Amino acid sequence: MDLSQPPLPRIDGARLWSRLMSMAEIGARTDGGVDRQALSAEDRAAMARLIGWGESIGLLPSFDTAGNLFLTLPGASEGATVLIGSHLDSQPTGGRFDGVFGVLAAFEVLETLHDRGIVPPRPITLVAWMNEEGGRFAPGMMGSEVFSGHRRLTQIGAVTDAAGVSVATELERLAEAFPGVPRIAPGFPLHAYIEPHIEQADHLEREALVIGAVTGIQGKKTYEVTLSGREAHAGTEPMERRVDAVQAFARVALAMQEAALQAGPDIRFTIGRVEVLPNAPSVVPATVRFRIDLRHPRNDVLDRTGLALEAAARAAAAPCIAEVQPMVDAPANTFSPALRRAILRSAAARGLPATELLSAAGHDARHMAPLAPSAMIFIPCRGGLSHHPEEWAEPAHVAAGAQVLLDTCLHAASATRDKGDLS
Amino acid sequence: MDLSQPPLPRIDGARLWSRLMSMAEIGARTDGGVDRQALSAEDRAAMARLIGWGESIGLLPSFDTAGNLFLTLPGASEGATVLIGSHLDSQPTGGRFDGVFGVLAAFEVLETLHDRGIVPPRPITLVAWMNEEGGRFAPGMMGSEVFSGHRRLTQIGAVTDAAGVSVATELERLAEAFPGVPRIAPGFPLHAYIEPHIEQADHLEREALVIGAVTGIQGKKTYEVTLSGREAHAGTEPMERRVDAVQAFARVALAMQEAALQAGPDIRFTIGRVEVLPNAPSVVPATVRFRIDLRHPRNDVLDRTGLALEAAARAAAAPCIAEVQPMVDAPANTFSPALRRAILRSAAARGLPATELLSAAGHDARHMAPLAPSAMIFIPCRGGLSHHPEEWAEPAHVAAGAQVLLDTCLHAASATRDKGDLS
């Protein structure tokens, strides 16, 4: 922030906090948490409340056909917008901050600019992405994936929840609920994208920091591995004749971890889920099926390690047969260094202790990064706890996050992409 | 068999088969199997049918207070009896041969001797042991354990089934159902014990043999091992900080198997059941709990190997904590070599291909072996299948087993223990 310029406006932390607590009433659980799953009646009620707040200060709402909600503050010129926000939907046993904090921080930015009569050089648009969580309709991040062209509308429309209700059906219901709100095609030019979010880990809290400028989201690959042996009687089958899937699993688990560790200290390799069949104490097990969770900030390392894991599994499994099925493949991304610097400058100017840090969890920002210079602003959450009714962020940290969003957003709106100000 | 002696009588295979099929009606399942669990109404009905058959040829029934049923054919002199038989109860999805074949083969022996007016030199007593299977009241072999002093009546009386009904209650019901049958204290002097049974493995079938003289029942130890680590986020926790219970399990599983293999080719070591907690794909697992099934024909080897396994688990688990909980400890036993020779002689004289073989499964005979010279006679069962509605034994094999029982039983009744004829 150039302190020789007129000071940037201050957001209203108390107003933002009261809006957060107001939103937490929608889908409130008796345990203090929130159940506001994607495209549910509660999700629509949250959108209606947000649209109402926007209309009271003249912000124009719109939906795209993927169910993403936008509120636009017009700029001095038209053209590519600075998109800010996150998501309103929650996990079934969710908290009061995951997602909704980013949306309401964005709203606080728009309202502060509106109140001060500040017209930004280009439009600033709030977004509430459809179905980030994926708890009801899996997998999540549907809205941002359709917006970015990563998935097609017809693909997500066919996904159904546990009751058999499809996303397409719920998107029609959404359109019927807001007949007066314009519906546009997904995807429009972005000048930049900035998403505030609680950290969902305890790095900031442990270091007594308030602001995290996120360097990127680490890449993630998951695999399902099936080891097939031969069932036999534990009391009779000689050891040398056995094709024991649990013993093969033991060899494979160690060999895969050893292969993963070749990638250095940033690798994360986990076998978190294991299923043994038939899982009877006196039966030599026929089958072990397990999941691999592999993460690294660099895609080349992730790809190379994934191949090494597959080879290690096949080699160590013999005489069992190893089948390695790739599941999730979410590449790593790096957020705009210019925006990260802008976040750190804002935090420094506001006296907020800050750091750069990596996001271990995925966010909609992952899908905006290929479209425009993108960034994420993290604030601490208590004990790193998230996706839990006791999820909590301090009011001062919520306000700090919104303030840094405002500062960074105005910087982005003024900056020129072709001069590299944002890259 | 001394062929210079008058020929031993032939049993009636057709009569025995028809009694087997008659018993299979009691607790018959629609899939051809039998559900006649211990101390159920069906079990009592089977006892009633057997007592009725016995009374029709003048055999005196008695119960002991542990619910074991006896039918005695008096001998020329009183004194220690030759006990022959097995059990009438079945698994819930049991077959028509496991247990009941041994009881009815014993009945066929008594009836054949009765029909020919043969008075054995000492009493021959049929036994139907109470609750061998343990499917309803666990663990099984209750009747033979009380008879042998291995467990006390009060201990088994307190065991309840899934509906909360106790063994004590069902034993009272049994006494009420047979008011005229004398009840004796468990345990009386045995001269010898011989139990016929289907093999429950496919060794005889594969080798085209009809009779197995069982050398012994291998010893079995089971353990529950718990490895305790620390739950963490799969995306964030650095590898070097993890206390990963699944990785510890992999090390422990290999180390334990390696320690077990030191015991040579007769060892059987199996990890058949594994439970991972919380078993979520993206969570470094906190706990792995698993079962060890360890078997060997020699108790010294079994004891030594058990200790080696515990040491291997503790050493390989670090930094996780290993807790090793012994569960079952059933020592190996060796059956009487003299009776095994008598079985093989009978088979040879009758033209039945035979072999010595080890029993991998446990039987009531395990508890008789410390009391008196004991033996088991195995006949083949199709595909080694048992504890299954499709369990099957050929009528000719059923008859062969009863014939060898008769021959061996008469040999035992005539033999003198103090001359070593039975040891």
GROMACS .gro file of N, CA, C and O in nm, chain B residues 241-332:
model
  368
  664ARG      N    1   0.699  -3.590   1.152
  664ARG     CA    2   0.630  -3.569   1.281
  664ARG      C    3   0.522  -3.672   1.305
  664ARG      O    4   0.460  -3.676   1.411
  665ARG      N    5   0.494  -3.757   1.204
  665ARG     CA    6   0.380  -3.848   1.215
  665ARG      C    7   0.406  -3.965   1.310
  665ARG      O    8   0.517  -4.015   1.319
  666VAL      N    9   0.299  -4.007   1.376
  666VAL     CA   10   0.300  -4.133   1.451
  666VAL      C   11   0.185  -4.215   1.391
  666VAL      O   12   0.074  -4.219   1.442
  667ASP      N   13   0.216  -4.275   1.275
  667ASP     CA   14   0.118  -4.332   1.183
  667ASP      C   15   0.096  -4.479   1.216
  667ASP      O   16   0.184  -4.563   1.199
  668ALA      N   17  -0.023  -4.510   1.262
  668ALA     CA   18  -0.051  -4.647   1.309
  668ALA      C   19  -0.054  -4.748   1.195
  668ALA      O   20  -0.022  -4.866   1.216
  669VAL      N   21  -0.090  -4.707   1.074
  669VAL     CA   22  -0.092  -4.803   0.963
  669VAL      C   23   0.051  -4.837   0.919
  669VAL      O   24   0.082  -4.953   0.889
  670GLN      N   25   0.140  -4.738   0.917
  670GLN     CA   26   0.279  -4.768   0.885
  670GLN      C   27   0.339  -4.859   0.993
  670GLN      O   28   0.415  -4.951   0.963
  671ALA      N   29   0.305  -4.832   1.118
  671ALA     CA   30   0.353  -4.920   1.226
  671ALA      C   31   0.298  -5.061   1.206
  671ALA      O   32   0.370  -5.160   1.225
  672PHE      N   33   0.171  -5.070   1.167
  672PHE     CA   34   0.112  -5.202   1.143
  672PHE      C   35   0.190  -5.277   1.036
  672PHE      O   36   0.217  -5.397   1.049
  673ALA      N   37   0.228  -5.207   0.929
  673ALA     CA   38   0.301  -5.272   0.820
  673ALA      C   39   0.433  -5.330   0.872
  673ALA      O   40   0.468  -5.445   0.844
  674ARG      N   41   0.504  -5.249   0.951
  674ARG     CA   42   0.631  -5.299   1.007
  674ARG      C   43   0.608  -5.418   1.100
  674ARG      O   44   0.680  -5.519   1.095
  675VAL      N   45   0.507  -5.406   1.186
  675VAL     CA   46   0.480  -5.510   1.285
  675VAL      C   47   0.434  -5.640   1.218
  675VAL      O   48   0.476  -5.749   1.256
  676ALA      N   49   0.350  -5.627   1.115
  676ALA     CA   50   0.298  -5.747   1.047
  676ALA      C   51   0.412  -5.827   0.986
  676ALA      O   52   0.415  -5.950   0.995
  677LEU      N   53   0.508  -5.756   0.924
  677LEU     CA   54   0.621  -5.827   0.863
  677LEU      C   55   0.714  -5.883   0.970
  677LEU      O   56   0.761  -5.997   0.959
  678ALA      N   57   0.739  -5.806   1.075
  678ALA     CA   58   0.831  -5.852   1.180
  678ALA      C   59   0.774  -5.973   1.254
  678ALA      O   60   0.846  -6.069   1.286
  679MET      N   61   0.643  -5.971   1.281
  679MET     CA   62   0.581  -6.084   1.350
  679MET      C   63   0.585  -6.209   1.263
  679MET      O   64   0.614  -6.319   1.311
  680GLN      N   65   0.555  -6.193   1.134
  680GLN     CA   66   0.556  -6.312   1.048
  680GLN      C   67   0.699  -6.370   1.040
  680GLN      O   68   0.717  -6.492   1.043
  681GLU      N   69   0.797  -6.279   1.030
  681GLU     CA   70   0.935  -6.328   1.024
  681GLU      C   71   0.971  -6.404   1.151
  681GLU      O   72   1.033  -6.511   1.146
  682ALA      N   73   0.929  -6.351   1.266
  682ALA     CA   74   0.955  -6.420   1.393
  682ALA      C   75   0.884  -6.555   1.396
  682ALA      O   76   0.940  -6.655   1.444
  683ALA      N   77   0.762  -6.561   1.344
  683ALA     CA   78   0.686  -6.687   1.345
  683ALA      C   79   0.755  -6.792   1.257
  683ALA      O   80   0.762  -6.910   1.293
  684LEU      N   81   0.808  -6.748   1.143
  684LEU     CA   82   0.868  -6.844   1.049
  684LEU      C   83   0.992  -6.912   1.106
  684LEU      O   84   1.033  -7.017   1.058
  685GLN      N   85   1.051  -6.852   1.210
  685GLN     CA   86   1.166  -6.917   1.276
  685GLN      C   87   1.127  -7.053   1.334
  685GLN      O   88   1.213  -7.137   1.358
  686ALA      N   89   0.996  -7.073   1.357
  686ALA     CA   90   0.951  -7.198   1.418
  686ALA      C   91   0.944  -7.313   1.320
  686ALA      O   92   0.909  -7.425   1.357
  687GLY      N   93   0.976  -7.288   1.193
  687GLY     CA   94   0.980  -7.397   1.096
  687GLY      C   95   0.850  -7.417   1.021
  687GLY      O   96   0.755  -7.340   1.038
  688PRO      N   97   0.844  -7.523   0.939
  688PRO     CA   98   0.734  -7.537   0.842
  688PRO      C   99   0.598  -7.568   0.904
  688PRO      O  100   0.497  -7.551   0.837
  689ASP      N  101   0.592  -7.614   1.031
  689ASP     CA  102   0.462  -7.649   1.089
  689ASP      C  103   0.390  -7.531   1.151
  689ASP      O  104   0.277  -7.544   1.198
  690ILE      N  105   0.456  -7.415   1.155
  690ILE     CA  106   0.390  -7.300   1.216
  690ILE      C  107   0.282  -7.246   1.121
  690ILE      O  108   0.293  -7.257   0.999
  691ARG      N  109   0.174  -7.194   1.180
  691ARG     CA  110   0.071  -7.124   1.104
  691ARG      C  111   0.052  -6.989   1.172
  691ARG      O  112   0.012  -6.982   1.288
  692PHE      N  113   0.079  -6.881   1.099
  692PHE     CA  114   0.069  -6.745   1.152
  692PHE      C  115  -0.019  -6.664   1.059
  692PHE      O  116   0.008  -6.655   0.939
  693THR      N  117  -0.126  -6.607   1.115
  693THR     CA  118  -0.222  -6.536   1.031
  693THR      C  119  -0.269  -6.407   1.098
  693THR      O  120  -0.305  -6.408   1.216
  694ILE      N  121  -0.266  -6.300   1.021
  694ILE     CA  122  -0.337  -6.177   1.061
  694ILE      C  123  -0.458  -6.170   0.969
  694ILE      O  124  -0.447  -6.135   0.852
  695GLY      N  125  -0.573  -6.211   1.022
  695GLY     CA  126  -0.692  -6.222   0.938
  695GLY      C  127  -0.787  -6.106   0.953
  695GLY      O  128  -0.869  -6.080   0.866
  696ARG      N  129  -0.776  -6.036   1.067
  696ARG     CA  130  -0.871  -5.929   1.096
  696ARG      C  131  -0.794  -5.802   1.133
  696ARG      O  132  -0.709  -5.807   1.222
  697VAL      N  133  -0.826  -5.694   1.065
  697VAL     CA  134  -0.756  -5.567   1.087
  697VAL      C  135  -0.861  -5.456   1.091
  697VAL      O  136  -0.949  -5.450   1.006
  698GLU      N  137  -0.848  -5.369   1.190
  698GLU     CA  138  -0.940  -5.255   1.202
  698GLU      C  139  -0.856  -5.128   1.215
  698GLU      O  140  -0.767  -5.121   1.300
  699VAL      N  141  -0.883  -5.030   1.129
  699VAL     CA  142  -0.809  -4.904   1.130
  699VAL      C  143  -0.902  -4.794   1.182
  699VAL      O  144  -1.018  -4.789   1.143
  700LEU      N  145  -0.849  -4.708   1.268
  700LEU     CA  146  -0.930  -4.597   1.319
  700LEU      C  147  -0.858  -4.465   1.295
  700LEU      O  148  -0.739  -4.459   1.322
  701PRO      N  149  -0.924  -4.358   1.250
  701PRO     CA  150  -1.068  -4.353   1.216
  701PRO      C  151  -1.100  -4.409   1.077
  701PRO      O  152  -1.215  -4.406   1.039
  702ASN      N  153  -1.005  -4.458   1.005
  702ASN     CA  154  -1.027  -4.519   0.872
  702ASN      C  155  -1.086  -4.421   0.772
  702ASN      O  156  -1.173  -4.456   0.693
  703ALA      N  157  -1.034  -4.298   0.773
  703ALA     CA  158  -1.077  -4.195   0.678
  703ALA      C  159  -0.961  -4.168   0.582
  703ALA      O  160  -0.846  -4.161   0.625
  704PRO      N  161  -0.992  -4.155   0.451
  704PRO     CA  162  -0.885  -4.146   0.352
  704PRO      C  163  -0.785  -4.032   0.376
  704PRO      O  164  -0.669  -4.045   0.341
  705SER      N  165  -0.831  -3.921   0.435
  705SER     CA  166  -0.743  -3.805   0.449
  705SER      C  167  -0.701  -3.780   0.592
  705SER      O  168  -0.672  -3.667   0.630
  706VAL      N  169  -0.698  -3.884   0.671
  706VAL     CA  170  -0.656  -3.870   0.811
  706VAL      C  171  -0.544  -3.970   0.839
  706VAL      O  172  -0.559  -4.090   0.814
  707VAL      N  173  -0.431  -3.919   0.891
  707VAL     CA  174  -0.324  -4.008   0.935
  707VAL      C  175  -0.382  -4.094   1.048
  707VAL      O  176  -0.430  -4.039   1.147
  708PRO      N  177  -0.380  -4.226   1.031
  708PRO     CA  178  -0.456  -4.312   1.124
  708PRO      C  179  -0.395  -4.317   1.264
  708PRO      O  180  -0.274  -4.329   1.281
  709ALA      N  181  -0.483  -4.313   1.365
  709ALA     CA  182  -0.441  -4.309   1.505
  709ALA      C  183  -0.420  -4.448   1.561
  709ALA      O  184  -0.334  -4.468   1.647
  710THR      N  185  -0.498  -4.544   1.517
  710THR     CA  186  -0.501  -4.675   1.582
  710THR      C  187  -0.520  -4.786   1.479
  710THR      O  188  -0.599  -4.770   1.386
  711VAL      N  189  -0.446  -4.895   1.497
  711VAL     CA  190  -0.476  -5.018   1.423
  711VAL      C  191  -0.488  -5.130   1.525
  711VAL      O  192  -0.401  -5.146   1.612
  712ARG      N  193  -0.599  -5.203   1.517
  712ARG     CA  194  -0.623  -5.315   1.608
  712ARG      C  195  -0.634  -5.439   1.520
  712ARG      O  196  -0.705  -5.436   1.420
  713PHE      N  197  -0.562  -5.545   1.554
  713PHE     CA  198  -0.567  -5.664   1.469
  713PHE      C  199  -0.552  -5.791   1.550
  713PHE      O  200  -0.510  -5.789   1.665
  714ARG      N  201  -0.590  -5.904   1.487
  714ARG     CA  202  -0.589  -6.033   1.553
  714ARG      C  203  -0.479  -6.120   1.494
  714ARG      O  204  -0.460  -6.124   1.372
  715ILE      N  205  -0.412  -6.191   1.583
  715ILE     CA  206  -0.313  -6.292   1.545
  715ILE      C  207  -0.373  -6.430   1.571
  715ILE      O  208  -0.427  -6.455   1.679
  716ASP      N  209  -0.360  -6.520   1.474
  716ASP     CA  210  -0.397  -6.661   1.491
  716ASP      C  211  -0.269  -6.742   1.471
  716ASP      O  212  -0.210  -6.738   1.363
  717LEU      N  213  -0.224  -6.808   1.576
  717LEU     CA  214  -0.095  -6.878   1.575
  717LEU      C  215  -0.118  -7.024   1.613
  717LEU      O  216  -0.180  -7.052   1.715
  718ARG      N  217  -0.067  -7.117   1.531
  718ARG     CA  218  -0.090  -7.260   1.560
  718ARG      C  219   0.037  -7.341   1.535
  718ARG      O  220   0.117  -7.310   1.446
  719HIS      N  221   0.053  -7.445   1.615
  719HIS     CA  222   0.165  -7.537   1.598
  719HIS      C  223   0.131  -7.665   1.674
  719HIS      O  224   0.065  -7.661   1.777
  720PRO      N  225   0.178  -7.781   1.625
  720PRO     CA  226   0.148  -7.906   1.695
  720PRO      C  227   0.223  -7.921   1.826
  720PRO      O  228   0.185  -8.005   1.908
  721ARG      N  229   0.328  -7.842   1.851
  721ARG     CA  230   0.406  -7.859   1.974
  721ARG      C  231   0.391  -7.738   2.065
  721ARG      O  232   0.415  -7.624   2.025
  722ASN      N  233   0.358  -7.766   2.191
  722ASN     CA  234   0.331  -7.657   2.284
  722ASN      C  235   0.454  -7.575   2.316
  722ASN      O  236   0.445  -7.453   2.334
  723ASP      N  237   0.572  -7.640   2.324
  723ASP     CA  238   0.692  -7.562   2.357
  723ASP      C  239   0.722  -7.463   2.244
  723ASP      O  240   0.757  -7.348   2.269
  724VAL      N  241   0.703  -7.509   2.120
  724VAL     CA  242   0.727  -7.418   2.006
  724VAL      C  243   0.624  -7.305   2.008
  724VAL      O  244   0.656  -7.188   1.984
  725LEU      N  245   0.499  -7.342   2.037
  725LEU     CA  246   0.393  -7.241   2.038
  725LEU      C  247   0.421  -7.135   2.145
  725LEU      O  248   0.410  -7.014   2.119
  726ASP      N  249   0.459  -7.179   2.264
  726ASP     CA  250   0.487  -7.084   2.372
  726ASP      C  251   0.602  -6.992   2.336
  726ASP      O  252   0.596  -6.870   2.354
  727ARG      N  253   0.709  -7.052   2.284
  727ARG     CA  254   0.828  -6.975   2.250
  727ARG      C  255   0.796  -6.875   2.139
  727ARG      O  256   0.837  -6.759   2.144
  728THR      N  257   0.719  -6.922   2.040
  728THR     CA  258   0.688  -6.834   1.927
  728THR      C  259   0.597  -6.719   1.971
  728THR      O  260   0.612  -6.605   1.927
  729GLY      N  261   0.502  -6.751   2.060
  729GLY     CA  262   0.415  -6.646   2.112
  729GLY      C  263   0.494  -6.533   2.176
  729GLY      O  264   0.469  -6.415   2.152
  730LEU      N  265   0.592  -6.571   2.258
  730LEU     CA  266   0.676  -6.469   2.323
  730LEU      C  267   0.756  -6.390   2.220
  730LEU      O  268   0.771  -6.268   2.231
  731ALA      N  269   0.808  -6.461   2.118
  731ALA     CA  270   0.886  -6.392   2.015
  731ALA      C  271   0.799  -6.293   1.938
  731ALA      O  272   0.845  -6.183   1.901
  732LEU      N  273   0.673  -6.330   1.915
  732LEU     CA  274   0.583  -6.239   1.843
  732LEU      C  275   0.559  -6.112   1.923
  732LEU      O  276   0.558  -6.002   1.868
  733GLU      N  277   0.537  -6.128   2.054
  733GLU     CA  278   0.513  -6.010   2.137
  733GLU      C  279   0.632  -5.915   2.133
  733GLU      O  280   0.617  -5.793   2.119
  734ALA      N  281   0.752  -5.974   2.143
  734ALA     CA  282   0.874  -5.891   2.140
  734ALA      C  283   0.888  -5.822   2.005
  734ALA      O  284   0.921  -5.703   1.997
  735ALA      N  285   0.859  -5.896   1.896
  735ALA     CA  286   0.871  -5.838   1.762
  735ALA      C  287   0.774  -5.723   1.744
  735ALA      O  288   0.808  -5.619   1.685
  736ALA      N  289   0.653  -5.738   1.797
  736ALA     CA  290   0.553  -5.632   1.782
  736ALA      C  291   0.597  -5.505   1.852
  736ALA      O  292   0.592  -5.395   1.796
  737ARG      N  293   0.644  -5.521   1.975
  737ARG     CA  294   0.685  -5.402   2.051
  737ARG      C  295   0.801  -5.330   1.983
  737ARG      O  296   0.805  -5.208   1.975
  738ALA      N  297   0.898  -5.410   1.934
  738ALA     CA  298   1.016  -5.348   1.874
  738ALA      C  299   0.982  -5.277   1.744
  738ALA      O  300   1.032  -5.166   1.718
  739ALA      N  301   0.897  -5.337   1.663
  739ALA     CA  302   0.870  -5.280   1.530
  739ALA      C  303   0.767  -5.167   1.534
  739ALA      O  304   0.753  -5.092   1.439
  740ALA      N  305   0.693  -5.156   1.643
  740ALA     CA  306   0.583  -5.058   1.648
  740ALA      C  307   0.632  -4.915   1.665
  740ALA      O  308   0.566  -4.821   1.619
  741ALA      N  309   0.744  -4.896   1.731
  741ALA     CA  310   0.790  -4.761   1.765
  741ALA      C  311   0.790  -4.672   1.641
  741ALA      O  312   0.830  -4.718   1.535
  742PRO      N  313   0.748  -4.547   1.650
  742PRO     CA  314   0.709  -4.471   1.770
  742PRO      C  315   0.567  -4.496   1.817
  742PRO      O  316   0.524  -4.430   1.912
  743CYS      N  317   0.493  -4.584   1.753
  743CYS     CA  318   0.363  -4.621   1.807
  743CYS      C  319   0.382  -4.713   1.928
  743CYS      O  320   0.487  -4.774   1.945
  744ILE      N  321   0.280  -4.724   2.008
  744ILE     CA  322   0.282  -4.812   2.124
  744ILE      C  323   0.206  -4.939   2.087
  744ILE      O  324   0.094  -4.931   2.038
  745ALA      N  325   0.268  -5.055   2.114
  745ALA     CA  326   0.202  -5.182   2.087
  745ALA      C  327   0.152  -5.243   2.217
  745ALA      O  328   0.227  -5.253   2.314
  746GLU      N  329   0.026  -5.282   2.218
  746GLU     CA  330  -0.030  -5.354   2.332
  746GLU      C  331  -0.073  -5.491   2.280
  746GLU      O  332  -0.149  -5.499   2.184
  747VAL      N  333  -0.020  -5.597   2.341
  747VAL     CA  334  -0.048  -5.733   2.293
  747VAL      C  335  -0.130  -5.807   2.399
  747VAL      O  336  -0.083  -5.828   2.510
  748GLN      N  337  -0.252  -5.840   2.363
  748GLN     CA  338  -0.345  -5.900   2.458
  748GLN      C  339  -0.367  -6.047   2.421
  748GLN      O  340  -0.427  -6.076   2.318
  749PRO      N  341  -0.318  -6.142   2.503
  749PRO     CA  342  -0.347  -6.282   2.473
  749PRO      C  343  -0.496  -6.310   2.486
  749PRO      O  344  -0.561  -6.258   2.577
  750MET      N  345  -0.548  -6.393   2.395
  750MET     CA  346  -0.691  -6.428   2.398
  750MET      C  347  -0.699  -6.579   2.422
  750MET      O  348  -0.685  -6.625   2.532
  751VAL      N  349  -0.721  -6.656   2.316
  751VAL     CA  350  -0.729  -6.802   2.328
  751VAL      C  351  -0.591  -6.861   2.355
  751VAL      O  352  -0.491  -6.815   2.299
  752ASP      N  353  -0.584  -6.962   2.444
  752ASP     CA  354  -0.459  -7.037   2.463
  752ASP      C  355  -0.497  -7.184   2.477
  752ASP      O  356  -0.521  -7.233   2.586
  753ALA      N  357  -0.506  -7.252   2.364
  753ALA     CA  358  -0.548  -7.393   2.362
  753ALA      C  359  -0.426  -7.478   2.328
  753ALA      O  360  -0.381  -7.479   2.214
  754PRO      N  361  -0.371  -7.549   2.429
  754PRO     CA  362  -0.249  -7.625   2.403
  754PRO      C  363  -0.271  -7.737   2.302
  754PRO      O  364  -0.383  -7.787   2.285
  755ALA      N  365  -0.164  -7.776   2.238
  755ALA     CA  366  -0.168  -7.892   2.149
  755ALA      C  367  -0.181  -8.018   2.232
  755ALA      O  368  -0.145  -8.022   2.350
   0.00000   0.00000   0.00000
